[in-house]
XYZ file of C-alpha atoms in Angstrom:
393
model
C 166.936 19.673 137.760
C 166.775 19.466 133.916
C 166.076 15.896 134.352
C 162.551 17.349 135.211
C 162.388 18.858 131.508
C 162.471 15.367 130.175
C 159.584 14.285 127.546
C 157.944 10.877 127.560
C 157.651 8.169 129.798
C 160.332 7.410 132.371
C 158.728 4.706 134.378
C 160.690 2.080 133.133
C 163.571 2.271 135.869
C 161.099 2.560 138.678
C 162.202 0.486 141.624
C 165.183 -0.831 139.506
C 168.548 -1.377 141.559
C 171.247 0.555 139.635
C 174.743 0.557 140.636
C 177.072 3.963 139.887
C 180.763 3.619 140.422
C 182.574 6.571 141.698
C 179.280 7.605 142.832
C 180.542 10.332 145.257
C 180.574 13.144 143.807
C 180.771 15.118 140.075
C 178.654 13.423 137.180
C 177.791 10.433 139.157
C 176.052 12.251 141.895
C 174.236 14.126 139.270
C 173.500 10.784 137.805
C 172.371 9.420 140.757
C 170.135 12.561 141.558
C 168.253 11.853 137.993
C 168.056 8.429 138.574
C 166.370 8.830 141.870
C 163.932 11.086 140.403
C 162.936 8.386 138.012
C 162.152 6.184 140.853
C 165.333 3.854 140.531
C 166.993 2.542 143.579
C 170.573 3.977 143.373
C 173.247 2.115 145.013
C 176.384 4.333 145.188
C 179.728 2.459 144.723
C 182.623 4.494 146.225
C 186.166 4.167 148.024
C 185.893 7.426 149.629
C 183.680 6.937 152.338
C 182.950 10.749 153.533
C 181.951 11.580 149.795
C 179.873 8.391 149.580
C 178.045 9.214 153.083
C 177.270 13.038 151.666
C 176.239 11.875 148.177
C 173.844 9.331 149.778
C 172.524 12.172 152.123
C 172.074 14.488 149.696
C 170.005 12.221 147.260
C 168.026 10.841 150.334
C 167.293 14.326 151.343
C 165.172 14.832 148.064
C 164.038 11.053 147.587
C 164.199 9.262 150.728
C 164.305 5.522 150.407
C 166.070 5.701 146.853
C 169.934 5.314 147.689
C 172.294 3.548 149.574
C 176.257 4.108 149.761
C 178.172 0.654 149.919
C 182.170 1.035 150.005
C 183.966 -0.258 147.267
C 187.554 -0.069 146.459
C 188.372 -1.028 142.821
C 191.885 -1.646 143.379
C 191.034 -4.584 145.709
C 189.563 -7.683 144.503
C 188.455 -8.531 148.058
C 186.621 -5.313 148.493
C 184.900 -5.837 145.278
C 183.721 -9.359 146.052
C 182.477 -7.842 149.287
C 180.612 -5.012 147.798
C 178.683 -7.387 144.842
C 177.664 -9.815 147.745
C 176.280 -7.291 149.711
C 174.510 -5.723 146.899
C 172.994 -9.316 146.281
C 172.137 -9.934 149.575
C 170.122 -6.345 149.646
C 168.547 -5.852 146.308
C 169.307 -9.215 144.187
C 170.651 -8.522 140.781
C 171.018 -5.099 139.814
C 169.090 -4.129 136.758
C 172.060 -1.877 135.666
C 175.920 -1.047 136.150
C 177.352 2.636 135.399
C 180.922 2.209 135.321
C 182.383 5.806 136.321
C 184.926 5.460 138.911
C 188.012 7.048 137.652
C 191.717 8.496 138.524
C 193.772 10.720 136.687
C 197.455 9.790 136.793
C 198.959 12.248 134.462
C 202.354 12.425 133.664
C 204.594 11.406 130.656
C 205.424 7.725 129.774
C 208.628 8.269 131.172
C 208.263 9.392 134.172
C 204.688 7.965 135.480
C 205.418 5.484 137.863
C 204.459 1.657 137.337
C 202.347 1.746 140.036
C 200.295 4.040 138.897
C 199.736 2.202 135.780
C 198.685 -0.754 138.138
C 196.296 1.519 139.896
C 194.848 2.841 136.381
C 194.036 -0.555 135.145
C 192.488 -2.068 138.441
C 190.319 0.943 138.332
C 189.227 1.753 134.802
C 189.475 -2.096 133.408
C 190.059 -5.091 136.023
C 187.693 -3.837 139.016
C 185.015 -3.355 136.436
C 185.759 -6.682 134.584
C 185.768 -8.443 138.003
C 182.047 -6.927 138.801
C 180.863 -7.755 135.551
C 181.767 -11.293 135.998
C 180.304 -11.482 139.279
C 176.711 -10.134 137.808
C 176.463 -11.228 134.568
C 175.286 -14.725 135.241
C 172.448 -13.494 137.181
C 171.313 -10.880 134.610
C 171.508 -13.512 131.888
C 169.253 -15.587 134.190
C 166.970 -13.070 134.186
C 167.369 -12.118 130.373
C 167.536 -8.132 131.108
C 169.975 -5.703 132.247
C 172.753 -2.795 131.122
C 176.257 -2.523 131.256
C 177.689 1.062 130.830
C 180.686 1.941 130.209
C 182.341 5.776 130.523
C 185.471 5.596 128.374
C 187.631 8.998 127.235
C 188.087 10.174 123.961
C 191.447 8.881 123.134
C 195.588 9.085 123.322
C 196.490 12.613 124.398
C 200.003 13.456 125.634
C 200.862 12.626 129.155
C 197.402 11.506 129.732
C 198.443 7.935 128.934
C 198.090 6.333 132.383
C 194.366 7.890 132.532
C 193.394 7.327 128.592
C 195.033 3.546 127.905
C 192.743 1.934 130.214
C 189.779 4.737 129.967
C 189.676 3.759 126.379
C 189.900 -0.048 126.576
C 186.407 0.235 128.038
C 185.096 1.103 124.562
C 186.876 -2.678 123.373
C 185.316 -4.348 126.310
C 181.986 -3.069 125.532
C 182.183 -4.055 122.214
C 183.404 -7.309 122.880
C 180.520 -7.858 125.483
C 177.945 -6.681 122.927
C 178.873 -8.856 120.458
C 178.671 -11.738 122.962
C 175.302 -10.444 124.336
C 173.918 -9.646 121.035
C 170.937 -12.512 121.223
C 169.977 -11.835 124.794
C 167.723 -9.130 126.728
C 171.152 -7.463 127.915
C 172.122 -4.245 126.327
C 175.994 -2.660 126.414
C 177.259 0.838 125.311
C 179.634 3.130 126.114
C 178.826 7.054 127.017
C 181.090 9.966 126.869
C 180.579 12.913 128.884
C 182.414 15.381 127.514
C 184.673 17.872 129.431
C 183.425 18.330 132.953
C 184.908 20.394 135.433
C 184.618 17.865 138.372
C 187.065 18.029 141.228
C 188.981 14.621 139.748
C 189.193 16.467 136.334
C 190.650 19.535 137.400
C 193.058 18.004 139.778
C 194.395 16.145 136.209
C 194.021 19.196 134.334
C 196.019 21.399 136.559
C 198.868 18.614 136.271
C 198.579 18.212 133.026
C 198.385 21.571 131.507
C 201.712 22.749 132.485
C 203.651 19.737 130.946
C 201.628 20.594 127.457
C 203.390 24.014 127.834
C 200.235 25.724 128.196
C 198.074 27.222 131.462
C 194.856 25.533 132.751
C 192.920 28.479 131.518
C 194.374 28.022 128.145
C 193.291 24.337 127.979
C 189.658 24.939 129.068
C 189.748 27.675 126.320
C 190.954 24.994 123.500
C 188.453 22.539 124.904
C 185.838 24.964 125.398
C 183.353 23.563 122.773
C 183.226 19.940 124.607
C 182.691 21.453 128.145
C 179.051 20.443 129.648
C 178.239 20.782 133.421
C 178.184 18.041 135.673
C 174.127 17.826 135.794
C 174.056 17.675 131.857
C 176.384 14.952 132.047
C 174.995 12.869 135.018
C 171.751 13.406 133.697
C 172.807 11.972 130.288
C 174.226 8.752 132.046
C 170.577 8.166 133.842
C 168.347 8.789 130.857
C 170.658 6.879 128.673
C 169.401 3.820 130.330
C 165.991 4.320 129.034
C 167.362 3.996 125.640
C 169.716 0.968 126.348
C 168.389 -1.125 123.419
C 168.881 1.461 121.031
C 172.341 1.958 122.031
C 173.585 -1.672 122.293
C 176.875 -1.842 120.538
C 177.419 1.689 120.064
C 179.913 4.569 121.682
C 177.235 7.610 122.127
C 177.872 11.187 123.445
C 176.202 12.302 126.517
C 174.380 14.969 124.277
C 172.808 12.287 122.234
C 170.950 11.036 124.915
C 169.851 14.496 126.256
C 168.733 15.017 122.735
C 166.617 11.222 122.562
C 165.162 12.357 125.955
C 163.779 15.492 124.597
C 165.863 17.279 127.383
C 168.220 19.361 124.851
C 167.253 20.417 121.395
C 169.113 19.710 118.273
C 169.693 22.906 116.460
C 170.828 21.099 113.423
C 167.493 19.546 112.639
C 165.452 22.404 110.904
C 165.165 21.862 107.166
C 164.619 24.662 104.655
C 161.311 24.735 102.725
C 163.206 25.038 99.663
C 163.876 21.024 98.609
C 165.765 21.408 95.224
C 165.697 18.634 92.330
C 169.766 18.853 92.816
C 169.037 17.674 96.255
C 166.908 15.142 95.232
C 169.238 13.753 92.626
C 172.274 13.945 95.740
C 170.340 11.858 98.203
C 169.543 9.007 95.244
C 173.176 8.959 94.706
C 174.140 8.649 98.565
C 171.089 6.011 99.219
C 172.432 4.031 96.184
C 175.981 4.265 97.279
C 175.029 2.939 100.601
C 172.841 0.141 99.602
C 175.631 -1.195 97.342
C 177.872 -1.209 100.296
C 175.266 -3.025 102.368
C 174.625 -5.924 100.017
C 178.008 -6.153 99.582
C 178.714 -6.622 103.067
C 175.918 -9.404 103.163
C 177.882 -11.516 100.601
C 180.862 -11.714 102.805
C 181.606 -14.922 104.774
C 180.338 -15.063 108.157
C 183.192 -13.608 109.848
C 183.665 -10.746 107.760
C 180.136 -10.208 107.624
C 179.936 -9.626 111.252
C 183.337 -7.809 111.510
C 182.034 -5.277 109.055
C 178.570 -4.745 110.324
C 179.962 -4.400 113.875
C 182.362 -2.282 112.739
C 179.557 -0.073 111.012
C 177.345 0.269 113.774
C 180.186 1.631 116.109
C 180.905 4.442 114.262
C 177.698 5.130 112.595
C 175.799 4.720 115.667
C 172.902 2.290 114.105
C 172.869 -0.778 112.422
C 173.521 -0.858 108.533
C 169.731 -2.118 108.003
C 168.701 0.598 110.195
C 170.524 3.100 108.403
C 169.092 1.794 105.135
C 165.558 2.030 106.066
C 166.028 5.464 107.275
C 167.742 6.654 104.254
C 165.140 5.149 102.091
C 162.406 6.726 104.484
C 164.175 10.253 103.923
C 164.432 9.766 100.297
C 160.808 9.026 99.867
C 159.817 12.319 102.290
C 162.202 14.136 100.214
C 160.615 13.375 96.984
C 157.215 14.281 98.354
C 158.697 17.429 99.634
C 157.355 16.300 103.290
C 159.639 18.942 105.539
C 158.303 17.760 108.742
C 159.614 14.108 108.075
C 163.113 15.328 106.823
C 164.124 16.586 110.468
C 167.245 14.345 111.504
C 168.401 14.099 108.099
C 171.475 16.105 108.843
C 172.212 14.220 111.949
C 171.968 10.738 110.127
C 174.215 11.745 106.970
C 176.989 13.382 109.990
C 176.623 9.551 111.547
C 177.223 8.251 108.128
C 179.927 10.546 107.217
C 181.618 9.371 110.702
C 181.641 5.881 108.937
C 183.426 6.725 105.979
C 186.000 8.983 107.667
C 186.861 5.871 109.608
C 186.778 3.938 106.130
C 189.328 6.335 104.872
C 191.601 6.078 107.657
C 191.488 1.997 107.432
C 192.452 2.099 103.919
C 195.786 3.948 104.534
C 196.913 1.143 106.653
C 195.196 -1.928 105.285
C 195.971 -1.281 101.696
C 199.552 -1.559 100.567
C 198.932 -0.741 96.840
C 199.298 3.129 96.158
C 197.346 3.059 93.104
C 194.928 0.995 94.642
C 194.695 2.938 97.600
C 194.530 6.300 96.008
C 191.342 4.851 94.058
C 189.617 3.854 97.168
C 190.560 7.280 98.450
C 188.971 9.049 95.611
C 185.625 7.202 95.930
C 185.377 7.836 99.573
C 186.262 11.528 99.350
C 183.447 11.558 96.655
C 181.195 10.205 99.053
C 181.641 12.381 101.819
C 181.437 15.629 99.537
C 178.222 14.273 98.480
C 177.264 14.206 102.331
C 178.378 17.551 103.003
C 176.876 19.078 99.907
C 173.455 17.415 100.533
C 173.661 18.563 104.360
C 174.347 22.184 102.866
C 171.240 22.348 101.320
C 168.988 21.432 104.031
């Protein structure tokens, strides 16, 4: 198990009840194994009783007394209610809910039956929402807990019946994160990457021909995003340890593995040669961001909140965290302290993600072509500075 390679303390999840929906196989089974290894009480919510019982047996064989299967059908409100009541009766308030359950109704918008859209809505959005509404008041009373969503990457032809409601989880997570900002609860989304689970492969076998390609071609085109079920599941599990850090963010599973010391970040090797040109460039990058950050803070309360949330969503850090980190890296660069520059490249990548998002937004919000061109030039300049800086590290 790759969880055995984790560095640091994992006792924070010991004896904590954690629900995993769709927990009977694939990513969720691996998440359950990793959580049980860390001492959590794993609650498998699964519609397929045979799969649920099998997953329960597999986890219990390695970690006796740390897992229970409880039937859960997210398409049936009464079944969700029964599941929640049973969890409460046996475990009290769960510490975390990992909303993993998924179905893959793939076909064209024209042909996919409305009944399949209804199923997707229930499994990916309404069902998780009903469960959260049941447990959230209890979690707030305890002033602790984690809500995790597992959205997909976005609109893809012939996958709308899946993607529309899966990606809506991001907006639900962002809304909850804003509402729970000043509580002890954390909310975030985590993308597993492309995993060859049984559910995924069945869906891809159907959608690949609609795209005019073979399943082999599909996997080859997406080969850089393919991860194992164990990697994805372990990422789900260890991400709970960094829940406060991830609050309000949409992260990738690899990030959680890096933070846990399981996956090495190959980009974090800084050359010993730190030039004056790089120093000047970093000063410019920091100055640009400082000016933006100060400008946001001068906006009215609603604009400020929206901009700061938007930044955190796309940059993976709050604006103040970004500013503090950039200034620390600037000091390290000035002192030519190579060790303290590890992580700068990744931070700059996060900042460029936000600038690219800004660039896209400008296309839709600024109608004056001259003004839009002016902003485009500025933002493309910032992006060029960042890419040049990264090339020097």
